[in-house]
């Protein structure tokens, strides 16, 4: 399944993006990636080739090549990359922003354009953003263009000028083709190709991108265009903020659906366990000798009592109506309980004495009703089960005390609890 990572994060335009381009930067292909979450090119910290082994190009570089080099280096030191490129950020901290050219050649995309330091420096001579050291061995971002403060306000400003575009072919699309396609809509800072990892761990294009424009006005101008097509396909365009809000809502709905399904499954299991318990108790009751059963029409259910209410409080309130109580099924702290009365159909006359089925317990109005039908049957079976369990527990405890005084030690070789005492055998 697709590992869908929809939201634009704080430190990058899109967490699942694997490729991006800025301005006139050269194309970046997915095969150049070393990490699925790296946007733009990766760096090799231990390159096999050093500056000394750089190509010696005797021919004069073309204007197109110089422009590509300048655009790529300016991208490295631009606002977008410098808020997330940990390697380059650390390098700029070592020497007042200066980065050795030997380090710059570690950047794969730059090295793929040219490994000739002289040509790279020549391309940067026309850059307003970059500075070249006097010894021509280092470069840095000009102090005239300090980096912005990467705070929440800046992140929101980035999102505000970012557009989600969908409808591109799933195959055959490259950054180079996207760069050419968006050429009429400049100026933009970044294009992010959104990808997912399939079951074979390879990255597939989703057919959608995020494009971050340099200004909010240029983003608005792009959104104001009536129709934008790629080949014959009309492209879907949304503001990134709206897209993220939609995805967040979808995620929340999926979570609620999962929780509801999980809750439903849990409740179903609990219901099945309860039904199984009732059946087991019913079987136990059927095995009992024929005799008096719990009377029907004698159970009153009540709810709404205070947390400090006790059985004594309930009994005291019902005694005022001459209730013949057999048992009060209630624990202090509960909000509901059951009162089992003596005699068949004893609940109805008592309820008729109450004020519309309500009784005051601890100055709290408590609602009462008679259990009937399946609800009554289940409760009576449960009550019988509790009585059987209580009786068995009592018998077991009584057997444990039989034949010895409290605190007395059992004599060695004395008869077991199941054996008949010698004195009793004599009498028999």
Tab-separated table of N, CA and C in Angstrom, residues 1-3 195-205:
chain	number	residue	atom	x	y	z
A	1	UNK	N	0.845	-1.199	0.000
A	1	UNK	CA	0.000	0.000	0.000
A	1	UNK	C	0.878	1.247	0.000
A	2	UNK	N	0.325	2.334	-0.433
A	2	UNK	CA	1.062	3.574	-0.425
A	2	UNK	C	1.267	4.048	0.985
A	3	UNK	N	2.482	4.494	1.271
A	3	UNK	CA	2.725	5.104	2.564
A	3	UNK	C	2.493	6.583	2.393
A	195	UNK	N	6.042	11.449	-3.866
A	195	UNK	CA	6.235	10.034	-4.166
A	195	UNK	C	5.849	9.163	-2.975
A	196	UNK	N	5.651	7.892	-3.255
A	196	UNK	CA	5.372	6.920	-2.203
A	196	UNK	C	6.240	5.691	-2.423
A	197	UNK	N	6.409	4.922	-1.376
A	197	UNK	CA	7.231	3.718	-1.445
A	197	UNK	C	6.325	2.501	-1.596
A	198	UNK	N	6.514	1.737	-2.668
A	198	UNK	CA	5.668	0.568	-2.879
A	198	UNK	C	6.195	-0.633	-2.098
A	199	UNK	N	5.560	-1.803	-2.306
A	199	UNK	CA	5.927	-2.996	-1.537
A	199	UNK	C	7.343	-3.463	-1.840
A	200	UNK	N	7.883	-3.059	-2.998
A	200	UNK	CA	9.258	-3.430	-3.358
A	200	UNK	C	10.256	-2.383	-2.906
A	201	UNK	N	9.818	-1.436	-2.085
A	201	UNK	CA	10.661	-0.377	-1.540
A	201	UNK	C	11.190	0.584	-2.609
A	202	UNK	N	10.536	0.625	-3.765
A	202	UNK	CA	10.925	1.577	-4.793
A	202	UNK	C	9.932	2.740	-4.777
A	203	UNK	N	10.409	3.905	-5.211
A	203	UNK	CA	9.588	5.111	-5.123
A	203	UNK	C	8.836	5.374	-6.420
A	204	UNK	N	7.542	5.627	-6.275
A	204	UNK	CA	6.664	5.881	-7.401
A	204	UNK	C	6.060	7.282	-7.296
A	205	UNK	N	5.967	7.941	-8.417
A	205	UNK	CA	5.384	9.278	-8.468
A	205	UNK	C	3.871	9.193	-8.288
